Amino acid sequence: DSGVTQTPKHLITATGQRVTLRCSPRSGDLSVYWYQQSLDQGLQFLIQYYNGEERAKGNILERFSAQQFPDLHSELNLSSLELGDSALYFCASSPGTGGLRTEAFFGQGTRLTVV
Amino acid sequence: GQNIDQPTEMTATEGAIVQINCTYQTSGFNGLFWYQQHAGEAPTFLSYNVLDGLEEKGRFSSFLSRSKGYSYLLLKELQMKDSASYLCAVRVSNDYKLSFGAGTTVTVRA
């Protein structure tokens, strides 16, 4: 158990809908990262938050947004869902913004299926 | 963009050794990570290299050559439970934004 909690574990929804994925980082970790992993692609970095503020942005679609709350949990909002958004969404956390030898710990992921 | 290449699949026998190569061309370099991922599960951290050379950790070792943009992960005394995908990831800046390779699926046969 990495200490990173993601809910829900599975989500099935229809095209056009909106969903929210939730992540609770390890106790004390200030950084939260969101990654998308689809069958035909590797892990793709979406976005990073550090202590409530957006720190880095990757290939995140405009239909997707995220935020980190004062208690440091994070939510990833996916809207106007398309079939191609079906994927595993991972959250990871680390103590700071990086630094040497700082590893990130991944949650178990949310498997999103858009039908 | 970042370019990280690793073989798609490898097969080896229980008890043997397998070496997974990773080459990278990235806009910066601040460390290379190897993660193990079993199907449908979270990636788990295996190793980290930021300086040239070999890092050994039990049955797993990782090597880095920054001048060649090259790393490998060596898995010794393979066990059935080592069947998984192995992900090479490069950190290009001082945050934890990792660029991942597509992963190498290792199948260990009895």
mmCIF file of C-alpha atoms in Angstrom, chain A residues 6-55:
data_model
loop_
_atom_site.group_PDB
_atom_site.id
_atom_site.type_symbol
_atom_site.label_atom_id
_atom_site.label_comp_id
_atom_site.label_asym_id
_atom_site.label_seq_id
_atom_site.Cartn_x
_atom_site.Cartn_y
_atom_site.Cartn_z
ATOM 1 C CA GLN A 6 -7.907 7.091 -5.158
ATOM 2 C CA THR A 7 -11.672 6.844 -5.489
ATOM 3 C CA PRO A 8 -13.583 5.426 -7.146
ATOM 4 C CA LYS A 9 -11.674 2.366 -8.331
ATOM 5 C CA HIS A 10 -13.959 1.863 -11.308
ATOM 6 C CA LEU A 11 -16.256 4.239 -13.120
ATOM 7 C CA ILE A 12 -18.503 3.588 -16.091
ATOM 8 C CA THR A 13 -20.243 6.525 -17.689
ATOM 9 C CA ALA A 14 -21.734 7.637 -20.971
ATOM 10 C CA THR A 15 -20.282 9.926 -23.595
ATOM 11 C CA GLY A 16 -20.917 13.585 -22.939
ATOM 12 C CA GLN A 17 -21.019 13.149 -19.192
ATOM 13 C CA ARG A 18 -18.824 14.669 -16.511
ATOM 14 C CA VAL A 19 -16.974 12.791 -13.755
ATOM 15 C CA THR A 20 -14.772 13.670 -10.815
ATOM 16 C CA LEU A 21 -11.864 11.527 -9.684
ATOM 17 C CA ARG A 22 -10.519 11.987 -6.198
ATOM 18 C CA CYS A 23 -7.060 11.513 -4.762
ATOM 19 C CA SER A 24 -5.774 11.689 -1.197
ATOM 20 C CA PRO A 25 -1.971 11.926 -1.085
ATOM 21 C CA ARG A 26 0.278 10.256 1.456
ATOM 22 C CA SER A 27 0.310 11.980 4.799
ATOM 23 C CA GLY A 28 2.684 14.939 4.629
ATOM 24 C CA ASP A 29 3.076 14.952 0.832
ATOM 25 C CA LEU A 30 2.484 18.371 -0.670
ATOM 26 C CA SER A 31 2.667 17.483 -4.357
ATOM 27 C CA VAL A 32 0.012 15.640 -6.304
ATOM 28 C CA TYR A 33 0.423 14.484 -9.902
ATOM 29 C CA TRP A 34 -2.175 13.117 -12.279
ATOM 30 C CA TYR A 35 -1.331 10.655 -15.054
ATOM 31 C CA GLN A 36 -3.424 8.997 -17.736
ATOM 32 C CA GLN A 37 -2.655 5.503 -19.001
ATOM 33 C CA SER A 38 -4.548 4.176 -21.990
ATOM 34 C CA LEU A 39 -4.009 0.848 -23.742
ATOM 35 C CA ASP A 40 -2.241 2.286 -26.739
ATOM 36 C CA GLN A 41 -0.141 4.794 -24.857
ATOM 37 C CA GLY A 42 2.137 4.766 -21.862
ATOM 38 C CA LEU A 43 1.700 6.860 -18.777
ATOM 39 C CA GLN A 44 1.027 10.432 -19.829
ATOM 40 C CA PHE A 45 1.573 13.260 -17.377
ATOM 41 C CA LEU A 46 -1.469 15.502 -17.068
ATOM 42 C CA ILE A 47 -0.911 18.016 -14.296
ATOM 43 C CA GLN A 48 0.878 18.674 -11.007
ATOM 44 C CA TYR A 49 -0.221 20.627 -7.955
ATOM 45 C CA TYR A 50 1.992 21.693 -5.096
ATOM 46 C CA ASN A 51 0.439 22.897 -1.865
ATOM 47 C CA GLY A 52 -2.719 24.016 -3.586
ATOM 48 C CA GLU A 53 -1.188 25.671 -6.618
ATOM 49 C CA GLU A 54 -0.748 24.389 -10.135
ATOM 50 C CA ARG A 55 2.951 23.708 -10.690
#
